Short mmCIF file of C-alpha atoms in Angstrom, two decimals:
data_model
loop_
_atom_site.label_atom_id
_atom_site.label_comp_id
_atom_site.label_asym_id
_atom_site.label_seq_id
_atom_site.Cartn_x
_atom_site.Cartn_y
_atom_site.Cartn_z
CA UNK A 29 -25.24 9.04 -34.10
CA UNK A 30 -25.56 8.97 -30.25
CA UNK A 31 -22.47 10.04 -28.43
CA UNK A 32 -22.46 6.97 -26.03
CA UNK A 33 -22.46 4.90 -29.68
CA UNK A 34 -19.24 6.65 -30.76
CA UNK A 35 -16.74 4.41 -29.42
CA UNK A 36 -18.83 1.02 -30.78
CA UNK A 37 -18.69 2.60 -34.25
CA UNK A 38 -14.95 3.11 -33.84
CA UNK A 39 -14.29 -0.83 -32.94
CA UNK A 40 -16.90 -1.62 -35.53
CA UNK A 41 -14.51 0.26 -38.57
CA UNK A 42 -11.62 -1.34 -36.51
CA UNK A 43 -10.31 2.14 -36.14
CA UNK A 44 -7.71 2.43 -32.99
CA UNK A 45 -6.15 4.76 -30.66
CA UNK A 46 -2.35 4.84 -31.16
CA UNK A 47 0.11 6.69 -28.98
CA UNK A 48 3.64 6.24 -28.03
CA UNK A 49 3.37 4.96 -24.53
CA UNK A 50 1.55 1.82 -23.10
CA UNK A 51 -1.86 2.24 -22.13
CA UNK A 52 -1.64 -0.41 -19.64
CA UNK A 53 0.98 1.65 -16.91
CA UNK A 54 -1.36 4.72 -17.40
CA UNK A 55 -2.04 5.13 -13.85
CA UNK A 56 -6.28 4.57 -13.92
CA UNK A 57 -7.19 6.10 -9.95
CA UNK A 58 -4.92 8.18 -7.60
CA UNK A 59 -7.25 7.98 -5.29
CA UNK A 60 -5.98 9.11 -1.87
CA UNK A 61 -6.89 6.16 0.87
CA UNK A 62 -6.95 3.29 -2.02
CA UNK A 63 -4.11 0.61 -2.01
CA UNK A 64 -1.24 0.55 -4.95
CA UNK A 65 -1.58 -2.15 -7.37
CA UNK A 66 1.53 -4.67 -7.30
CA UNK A 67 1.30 -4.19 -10.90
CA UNK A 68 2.63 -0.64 -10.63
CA UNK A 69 5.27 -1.41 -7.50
CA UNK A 70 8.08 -1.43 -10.18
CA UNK A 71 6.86 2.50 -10.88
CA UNK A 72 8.04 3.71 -7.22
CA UNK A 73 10.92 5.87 -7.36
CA UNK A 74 13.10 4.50 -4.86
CA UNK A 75 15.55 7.44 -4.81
CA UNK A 76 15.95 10.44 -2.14
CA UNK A 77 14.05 13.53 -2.34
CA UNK A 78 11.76 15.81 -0.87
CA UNK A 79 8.02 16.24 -0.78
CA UNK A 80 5.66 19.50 -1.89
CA UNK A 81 2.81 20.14 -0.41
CA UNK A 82 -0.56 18.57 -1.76
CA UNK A 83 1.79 16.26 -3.53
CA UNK A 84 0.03 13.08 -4.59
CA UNK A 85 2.79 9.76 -3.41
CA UNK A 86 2.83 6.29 -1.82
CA UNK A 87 3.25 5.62 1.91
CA UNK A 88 4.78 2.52 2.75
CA UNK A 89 2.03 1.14 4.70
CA UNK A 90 4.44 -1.61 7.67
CA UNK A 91 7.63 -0.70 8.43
CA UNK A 92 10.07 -3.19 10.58
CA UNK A 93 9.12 -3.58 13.78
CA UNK A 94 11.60 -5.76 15.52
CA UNK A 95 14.62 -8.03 14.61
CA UNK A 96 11.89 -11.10 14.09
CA UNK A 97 9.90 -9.12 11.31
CA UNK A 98 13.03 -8.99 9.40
CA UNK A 99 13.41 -12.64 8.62
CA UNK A 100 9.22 -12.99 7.98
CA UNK A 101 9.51 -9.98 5.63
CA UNK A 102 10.03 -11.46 2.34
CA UNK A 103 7.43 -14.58 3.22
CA UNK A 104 4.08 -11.80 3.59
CA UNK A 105 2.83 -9.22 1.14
CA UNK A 106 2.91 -6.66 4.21
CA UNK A 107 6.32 -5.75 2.67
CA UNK A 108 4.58 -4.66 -1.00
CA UNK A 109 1.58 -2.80 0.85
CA UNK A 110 1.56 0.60 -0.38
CA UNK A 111 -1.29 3.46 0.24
CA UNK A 112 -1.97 6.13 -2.07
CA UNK A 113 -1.44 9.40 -0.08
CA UNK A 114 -1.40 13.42 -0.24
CA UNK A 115 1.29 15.19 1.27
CA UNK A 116 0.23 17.88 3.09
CA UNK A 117 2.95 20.18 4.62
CA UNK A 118 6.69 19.63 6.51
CA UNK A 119 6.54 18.93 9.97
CA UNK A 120 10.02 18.35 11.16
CA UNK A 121 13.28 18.68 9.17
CA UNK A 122 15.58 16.28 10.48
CA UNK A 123 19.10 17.80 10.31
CA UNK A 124 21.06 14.66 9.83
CA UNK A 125 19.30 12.89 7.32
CA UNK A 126 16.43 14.38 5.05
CA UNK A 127 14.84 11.32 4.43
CA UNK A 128 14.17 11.21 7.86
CA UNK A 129 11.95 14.82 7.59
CA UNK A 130 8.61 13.75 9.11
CA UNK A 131 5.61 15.12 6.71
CA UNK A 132 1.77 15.53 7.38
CA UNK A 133 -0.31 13.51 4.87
CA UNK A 134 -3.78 12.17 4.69
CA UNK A 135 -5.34 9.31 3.62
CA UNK A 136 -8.61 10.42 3.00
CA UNK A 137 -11.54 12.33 4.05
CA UNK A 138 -12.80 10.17 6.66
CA UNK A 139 -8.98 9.32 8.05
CA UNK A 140 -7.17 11.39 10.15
CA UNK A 141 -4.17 12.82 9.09
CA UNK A 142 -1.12 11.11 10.29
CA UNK A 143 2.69 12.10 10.90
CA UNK A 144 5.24 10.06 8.38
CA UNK A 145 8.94 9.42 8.27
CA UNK A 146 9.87 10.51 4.75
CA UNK A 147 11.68 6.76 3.68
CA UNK A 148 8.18 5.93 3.81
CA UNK A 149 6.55 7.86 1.00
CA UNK A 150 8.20 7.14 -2.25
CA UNK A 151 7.33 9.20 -5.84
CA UNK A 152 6.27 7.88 -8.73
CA UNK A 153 8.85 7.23 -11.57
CA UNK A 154 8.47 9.93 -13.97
CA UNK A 155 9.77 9.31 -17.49
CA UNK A 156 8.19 12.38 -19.05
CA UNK A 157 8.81 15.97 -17.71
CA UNK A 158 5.89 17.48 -17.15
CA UNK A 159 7.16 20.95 -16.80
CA UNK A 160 7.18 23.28 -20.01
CA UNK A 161 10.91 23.44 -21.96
CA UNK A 162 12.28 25.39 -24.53
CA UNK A 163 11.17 24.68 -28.22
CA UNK A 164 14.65 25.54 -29.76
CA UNK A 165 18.19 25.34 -28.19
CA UNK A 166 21.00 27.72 -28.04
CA UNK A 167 24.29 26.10 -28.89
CA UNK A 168 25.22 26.62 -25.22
CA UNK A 169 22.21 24.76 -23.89
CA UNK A 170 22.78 22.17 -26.29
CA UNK A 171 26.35 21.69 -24.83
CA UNK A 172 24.56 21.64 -21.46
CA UNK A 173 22.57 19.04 -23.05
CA UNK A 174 25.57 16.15 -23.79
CA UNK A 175 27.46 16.78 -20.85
CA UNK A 176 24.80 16.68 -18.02
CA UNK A 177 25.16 12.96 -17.93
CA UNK A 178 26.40 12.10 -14.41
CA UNK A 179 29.22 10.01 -13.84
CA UNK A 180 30.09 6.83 -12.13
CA UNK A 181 32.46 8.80 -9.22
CA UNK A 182 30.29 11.29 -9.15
CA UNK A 183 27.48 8.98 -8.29
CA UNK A 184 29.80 6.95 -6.15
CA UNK A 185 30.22 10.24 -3.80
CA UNK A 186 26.55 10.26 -3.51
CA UNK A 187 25.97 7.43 -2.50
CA UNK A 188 28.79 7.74 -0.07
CA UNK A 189 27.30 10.81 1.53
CA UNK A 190 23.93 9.36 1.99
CA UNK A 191 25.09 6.13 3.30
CA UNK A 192 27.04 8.13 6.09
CA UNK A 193 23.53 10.00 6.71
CA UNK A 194 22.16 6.77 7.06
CA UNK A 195 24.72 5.37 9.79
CA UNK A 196 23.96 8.72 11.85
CA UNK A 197 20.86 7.55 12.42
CA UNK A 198 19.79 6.27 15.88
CA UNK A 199 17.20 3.77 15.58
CA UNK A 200 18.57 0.30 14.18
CA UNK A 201 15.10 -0.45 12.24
CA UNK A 202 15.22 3.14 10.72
CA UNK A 203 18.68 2.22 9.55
CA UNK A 204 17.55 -0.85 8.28
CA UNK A 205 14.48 0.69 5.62
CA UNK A 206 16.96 3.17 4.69
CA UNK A 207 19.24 1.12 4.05
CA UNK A 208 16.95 -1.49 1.84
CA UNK A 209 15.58 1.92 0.01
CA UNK A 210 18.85 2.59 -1.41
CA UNK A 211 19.63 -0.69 -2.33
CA UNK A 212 16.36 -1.05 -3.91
CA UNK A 213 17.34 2.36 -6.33
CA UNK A 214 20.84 0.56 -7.16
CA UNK A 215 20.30 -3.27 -7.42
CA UNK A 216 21.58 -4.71 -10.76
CA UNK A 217 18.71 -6.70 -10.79
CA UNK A 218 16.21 -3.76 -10.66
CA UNK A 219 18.56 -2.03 -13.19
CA UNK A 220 19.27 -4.18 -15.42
CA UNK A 221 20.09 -1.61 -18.52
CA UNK A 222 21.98 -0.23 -16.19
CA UNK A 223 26.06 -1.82 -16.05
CA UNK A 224 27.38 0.47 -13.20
CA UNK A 225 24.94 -0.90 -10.66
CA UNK A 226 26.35 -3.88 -10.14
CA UNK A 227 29.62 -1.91 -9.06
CA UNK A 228 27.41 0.98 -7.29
CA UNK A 229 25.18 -1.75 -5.02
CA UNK A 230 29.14 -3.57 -3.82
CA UNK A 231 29.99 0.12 -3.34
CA UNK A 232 26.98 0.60 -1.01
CA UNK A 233 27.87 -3.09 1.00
CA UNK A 234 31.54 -1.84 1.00
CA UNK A 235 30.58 1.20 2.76
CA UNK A 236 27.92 -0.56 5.29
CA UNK A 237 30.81 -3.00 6.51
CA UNK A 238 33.54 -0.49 6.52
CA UNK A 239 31.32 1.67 8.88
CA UNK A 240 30.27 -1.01 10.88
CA UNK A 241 34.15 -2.34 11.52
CA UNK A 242 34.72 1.68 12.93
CA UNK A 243 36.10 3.04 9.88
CA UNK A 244 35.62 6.85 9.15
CA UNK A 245 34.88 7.17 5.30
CA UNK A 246 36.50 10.71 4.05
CA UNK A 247 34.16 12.85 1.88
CA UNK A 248 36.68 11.87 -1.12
CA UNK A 249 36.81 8.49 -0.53
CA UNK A 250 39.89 7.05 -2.91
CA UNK A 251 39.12 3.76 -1.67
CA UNK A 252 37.56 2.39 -5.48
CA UNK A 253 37.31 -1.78 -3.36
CA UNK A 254 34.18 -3.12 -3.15
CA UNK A 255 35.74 -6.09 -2.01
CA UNK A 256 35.81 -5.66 1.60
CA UNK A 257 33.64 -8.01 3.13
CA UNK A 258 29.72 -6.44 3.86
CA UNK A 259 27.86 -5.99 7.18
CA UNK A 260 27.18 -8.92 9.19
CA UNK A 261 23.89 -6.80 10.92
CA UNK A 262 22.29 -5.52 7.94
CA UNK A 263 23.61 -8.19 4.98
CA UNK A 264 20.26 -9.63 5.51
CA UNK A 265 19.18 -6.22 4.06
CA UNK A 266 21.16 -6.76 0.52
CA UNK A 267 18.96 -9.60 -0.54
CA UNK A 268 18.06 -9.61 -3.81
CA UNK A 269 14.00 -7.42 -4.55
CA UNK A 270 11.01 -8.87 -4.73
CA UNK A 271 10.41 -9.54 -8.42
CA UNK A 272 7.06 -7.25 -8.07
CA UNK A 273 9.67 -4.10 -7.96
CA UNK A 274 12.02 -5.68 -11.10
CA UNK A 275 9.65 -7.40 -13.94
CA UNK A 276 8.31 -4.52 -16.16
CA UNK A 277 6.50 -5.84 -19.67
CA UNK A 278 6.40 -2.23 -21.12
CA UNK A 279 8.31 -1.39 -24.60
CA UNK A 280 9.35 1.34 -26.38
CA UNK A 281 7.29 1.28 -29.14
CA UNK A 282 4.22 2.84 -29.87
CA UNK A 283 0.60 1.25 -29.03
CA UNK A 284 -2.49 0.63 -30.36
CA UNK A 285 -6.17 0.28 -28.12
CA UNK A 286 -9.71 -0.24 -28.51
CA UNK A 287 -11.51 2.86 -27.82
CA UNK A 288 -14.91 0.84 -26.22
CA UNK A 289 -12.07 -0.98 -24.09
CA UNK A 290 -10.75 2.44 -22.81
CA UNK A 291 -13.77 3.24 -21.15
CA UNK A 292 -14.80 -0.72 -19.70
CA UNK A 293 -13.36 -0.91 -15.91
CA UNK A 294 -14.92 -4.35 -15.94
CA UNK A 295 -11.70 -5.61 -17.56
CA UNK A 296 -9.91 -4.07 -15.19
CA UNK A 297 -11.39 -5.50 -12.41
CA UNK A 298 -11.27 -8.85 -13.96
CA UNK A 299 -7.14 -8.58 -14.08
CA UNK A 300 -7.16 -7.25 -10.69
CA UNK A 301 -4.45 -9.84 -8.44
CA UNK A 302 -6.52 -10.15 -4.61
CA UNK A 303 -4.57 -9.25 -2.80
CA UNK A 304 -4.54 -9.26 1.50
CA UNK A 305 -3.41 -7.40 3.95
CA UNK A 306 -2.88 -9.34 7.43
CA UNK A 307 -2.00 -6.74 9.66
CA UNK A 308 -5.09 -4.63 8.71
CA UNK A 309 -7.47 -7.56 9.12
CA UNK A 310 -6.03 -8.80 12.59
CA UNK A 311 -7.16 -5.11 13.71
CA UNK A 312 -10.67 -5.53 12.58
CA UNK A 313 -10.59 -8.98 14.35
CA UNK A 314 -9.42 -7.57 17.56
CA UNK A 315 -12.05 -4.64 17.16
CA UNK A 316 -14.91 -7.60 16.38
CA UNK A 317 -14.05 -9.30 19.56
CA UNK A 318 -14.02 -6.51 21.68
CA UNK A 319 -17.82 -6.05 20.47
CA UNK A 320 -18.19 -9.24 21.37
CA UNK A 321 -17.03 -9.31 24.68
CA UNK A 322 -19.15 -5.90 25.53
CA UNK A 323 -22.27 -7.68 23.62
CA UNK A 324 -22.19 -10.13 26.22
CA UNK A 325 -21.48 -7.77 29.45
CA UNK A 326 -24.71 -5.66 28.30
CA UNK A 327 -26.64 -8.87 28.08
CA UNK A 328 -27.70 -9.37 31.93
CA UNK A 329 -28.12 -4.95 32.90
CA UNK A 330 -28.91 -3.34 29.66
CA UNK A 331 -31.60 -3.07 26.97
CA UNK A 332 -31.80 -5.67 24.75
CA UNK A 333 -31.05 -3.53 21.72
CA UNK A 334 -27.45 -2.50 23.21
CA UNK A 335 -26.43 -6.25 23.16
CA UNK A 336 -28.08 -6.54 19.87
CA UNK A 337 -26.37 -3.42 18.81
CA UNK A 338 -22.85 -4.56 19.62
CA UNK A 339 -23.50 -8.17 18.05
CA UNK A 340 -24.07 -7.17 14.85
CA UNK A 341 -21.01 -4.73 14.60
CA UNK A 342 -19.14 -7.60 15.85
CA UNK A 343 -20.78 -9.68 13.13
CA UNK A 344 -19.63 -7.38 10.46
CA UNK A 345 -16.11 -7.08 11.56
CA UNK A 346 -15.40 -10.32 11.72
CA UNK A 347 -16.77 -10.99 8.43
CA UNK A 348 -14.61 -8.11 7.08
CA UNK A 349 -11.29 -9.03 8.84
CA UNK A 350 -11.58 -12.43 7.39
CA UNK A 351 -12.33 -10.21 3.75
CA UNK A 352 -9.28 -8.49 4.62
CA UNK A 353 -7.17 -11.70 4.61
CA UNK A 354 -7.66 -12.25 0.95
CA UNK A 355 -8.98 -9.02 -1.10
CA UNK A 356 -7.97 -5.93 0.78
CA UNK A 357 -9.72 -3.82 -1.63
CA UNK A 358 -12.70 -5.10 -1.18
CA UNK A 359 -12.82 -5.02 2.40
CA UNK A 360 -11.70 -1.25 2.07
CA UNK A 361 -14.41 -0.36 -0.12
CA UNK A 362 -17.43 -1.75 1.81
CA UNK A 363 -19.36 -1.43 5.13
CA UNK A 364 -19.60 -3.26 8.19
CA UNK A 365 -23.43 -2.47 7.97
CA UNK A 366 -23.67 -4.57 4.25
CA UNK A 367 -23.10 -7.62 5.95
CA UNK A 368 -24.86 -10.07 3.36
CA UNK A 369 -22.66 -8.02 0.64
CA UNK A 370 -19.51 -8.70 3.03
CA UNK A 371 -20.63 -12.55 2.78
CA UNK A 372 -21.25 -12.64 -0.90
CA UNK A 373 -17.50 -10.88 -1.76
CA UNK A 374 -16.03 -13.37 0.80
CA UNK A 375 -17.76 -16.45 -0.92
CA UNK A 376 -18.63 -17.96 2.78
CA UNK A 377 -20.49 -21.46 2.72
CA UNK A 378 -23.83 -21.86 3.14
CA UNK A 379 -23.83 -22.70 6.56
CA UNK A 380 -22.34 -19.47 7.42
CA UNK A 381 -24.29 -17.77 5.09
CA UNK A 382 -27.35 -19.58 7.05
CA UNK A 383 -26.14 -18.22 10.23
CA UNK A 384 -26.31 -14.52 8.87
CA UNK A 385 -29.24 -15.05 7.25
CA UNK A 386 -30.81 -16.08 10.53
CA UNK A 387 -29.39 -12.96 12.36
CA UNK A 388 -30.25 -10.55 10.07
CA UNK A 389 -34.22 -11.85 9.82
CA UNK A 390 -34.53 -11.62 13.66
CA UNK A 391 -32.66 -7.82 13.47
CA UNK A 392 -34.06 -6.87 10.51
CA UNK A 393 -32.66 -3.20 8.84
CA UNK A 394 -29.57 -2.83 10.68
CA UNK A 395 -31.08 1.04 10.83
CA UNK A 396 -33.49 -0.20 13.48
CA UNK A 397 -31.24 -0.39 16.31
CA UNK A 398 -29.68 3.58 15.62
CA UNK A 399 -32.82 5.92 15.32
CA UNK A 400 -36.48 5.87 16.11
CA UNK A 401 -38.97 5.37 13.36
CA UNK A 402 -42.33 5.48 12.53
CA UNK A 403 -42.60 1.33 14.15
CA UNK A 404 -41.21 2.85 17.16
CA UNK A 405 -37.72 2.91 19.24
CA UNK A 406 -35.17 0.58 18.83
CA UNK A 407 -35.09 0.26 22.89
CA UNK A 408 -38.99 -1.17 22.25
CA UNK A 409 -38.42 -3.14 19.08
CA UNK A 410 -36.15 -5.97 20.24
CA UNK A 411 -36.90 -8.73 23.44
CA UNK A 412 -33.93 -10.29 25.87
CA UNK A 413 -34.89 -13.28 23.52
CA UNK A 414 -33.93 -11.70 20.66
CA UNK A 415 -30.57 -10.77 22.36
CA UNK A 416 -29.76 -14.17 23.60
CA UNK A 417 -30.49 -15.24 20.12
CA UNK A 418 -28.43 -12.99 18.07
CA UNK A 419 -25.32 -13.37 20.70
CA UNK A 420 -25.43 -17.04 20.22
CA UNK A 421 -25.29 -16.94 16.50
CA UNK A 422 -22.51 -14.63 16.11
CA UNK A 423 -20.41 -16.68 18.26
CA UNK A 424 -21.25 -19.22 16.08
CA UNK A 425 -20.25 -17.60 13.26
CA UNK A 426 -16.92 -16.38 14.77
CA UNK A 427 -15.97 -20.37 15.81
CA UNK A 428 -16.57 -21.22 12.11
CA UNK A 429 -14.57 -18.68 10.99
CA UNK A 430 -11.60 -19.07 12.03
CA UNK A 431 -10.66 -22.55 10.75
CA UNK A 432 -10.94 -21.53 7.04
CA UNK A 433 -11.17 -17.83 6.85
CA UNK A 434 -9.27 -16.49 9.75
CA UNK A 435 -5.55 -16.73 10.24
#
């Protein structure tokens, strides 16, 4: 037997693959740059904590801008956008609040490295340690053991010290994400096992309002109401999470899964939820138009090839900004320079598709216009015709973009 037959023989004899944990929230790429599934958002680990270096986590991708992307946050998916990161060192320690330590991390090779607040990189839930422990037990670890459960005042002081971290904070929008993050860890409705959140998250609005009012809260707080009436500012924070971060299918039991089914990604892809990402795709439509715009200053005083040039990468941008609106990992994944690809993922109609068509069979390989070959120079290949052409149809194609594609 072949080895790449193996895993048909297997499904043939109906043998499986059984384990004790579901295949499904294995995670299948941790690939640094690529977006987070909404599948796994109810995996983040919403609590506090510090980052190691080279540490793989998620960045929080938009953060609150202003007072009027609070009330549009739970009506866009820019609130579940997530990037897979590595963390790559500490830059600043923040001595008031950790989670506002800003950390180095990158999002790839091709990215730059950028400077993060820490409430914007969140773990992955761990429910198995991966560190090596003990096979047997002494009878005073064992005692460890039953009483290491931590209790609801001790959890209540917790919270109470990192909410008063929180209101030391200067910048209101800061306040705000930190704020959400901790209800997001304590919400009954994301805990629902769980009986003391529901006293722990009024604990939390308790504290907000009390601070807000001018109170001082005492490191032993005896103060056990949760009554007192929440924050006005920030009780738009305590609404209830998305039910991406809450609905979880997996069970306790053990599993069972075809081993040919292991190895197929098509599946994978097939179950795949497109998903956009607005804020990323009004960039590359900004970019497109400024390509544009410089297309048509070269037209009249430079070589037709520059105008040509910059009309194609507009071409491609716009194409992929309207990609982005609708499957952000597509659009991540491919180049401006495939644009017929670009057209194909974004199912255009074939009157678009025409209008490419007819662009790319007057450019040609979209290689011509960077280096020299054995046909010549791109600054001999092309004709002010060809320019005047090519300009025309790609502000063609961005006016019929817009009304079905572009938003």
């Amino acid at each position: 037997m072949k080895p790449h037959d193996i895993h048909t023989q297997l499904d043939e004899h109906d043998i499986m693959e059984s384990g004790t944990r579901n295949f499904p929230f294995k995670f299948y790429s941790t690939d640094v740059g690529s977006y987070l599934e909404e599948r796994f958002l109810h995996l983040l680990d919403n609590s506090f904590g510090d980052f190691n270096d080279g540490e793989i986590a998620c960045m929080k991708k938009y953060v609150l801008e202003d007072d009027s992307d609070e009330e549009r946050e739970d009506e866009s998916e820019e609130n579940n956008t997530f990037v897979i990161v590595k963390v790559l060192h500490l830059v600043e320690e923040n001595c008031v609040c950790k989670m506002m330590n800003i950390y180095e991390v990158s999002k790839g090779i091709q990215d730059p490295t950028m400077p993060v607040k820490a409430h914007r990189l969140y773990k992955f839930v761990r429910t198995v340690s991966n560190t090596v422990v003990p096979v047997t037990f002494t009878q005073e670890e064992t005692k460890q053991e039953r009483t290491s459960t931590v209790t609801e005042e001790e959890l209540r002081k917790q919270i109470r010290k990192q909410v008063i971290e929180i209101w030391q904070v200067e910048n209101e929008n800061d306040i705000k994400s930190l704020l959400r993050r901790l209800m997001f860890q304590w919400h009954p409705d994301k805990n629902p096992d769980r009986i003391e959140c529901t006293m722990l998250f009024q604990y939390i609005r308790s504290l907000t309002g009390r601070l807000e009012r001018g109170e001082t809260i005492p490191e032993e707080d005896t103060d056990s109401d949760s009554a007192p009436g929440p924050s006005q500012t920030y009780e738009h924070t305590f609404r209830p999470p998305p039910p991406q971060y809450t609905n979880s299918s997996r069970t306790d039991g053990g599993s069972y899964e075809r081993f040919a089914s292991r190895s197929n990604d098509r599946s994978r892809e097939r179950s795949r939820r497109r998903m956009g990402d607005r804020r990323e795709s009004h960039k590359w439509w900004r970019h497109a138009d400024h390509d544009l715009k410089e297309a048509e200053r070269r037209l009249a005083g430079s070589p037709p090839c520059y105008t040509i040039y910059f009309c194609l990468q507009a071409a491609g941008k716009f194409v992929k900004a309207c990609l982005y609106q609708v499957d952000r990992d597509a659009a991540m994944t491919n180049n401006i320079d495939s644009l017929i690809k670009l057209c194909c993922l974004l199912n255009l109609p074939q009157t678009l598709k025409q209008l490419v068509n007819e662009v790319m069979s007057r450019v040609g390989n979209s290689d011509w216009l960077r280096v020299p070959d054995i046909l010549g120079c791109p600054c001999d290949r092309y004709s002010q015709q060809d320019a005047t052409f090519v300009l025309e149809k790609v502000n063609n194609l961005k006016e019929l973009l817009v009304p079905d594609f572009y938003n």
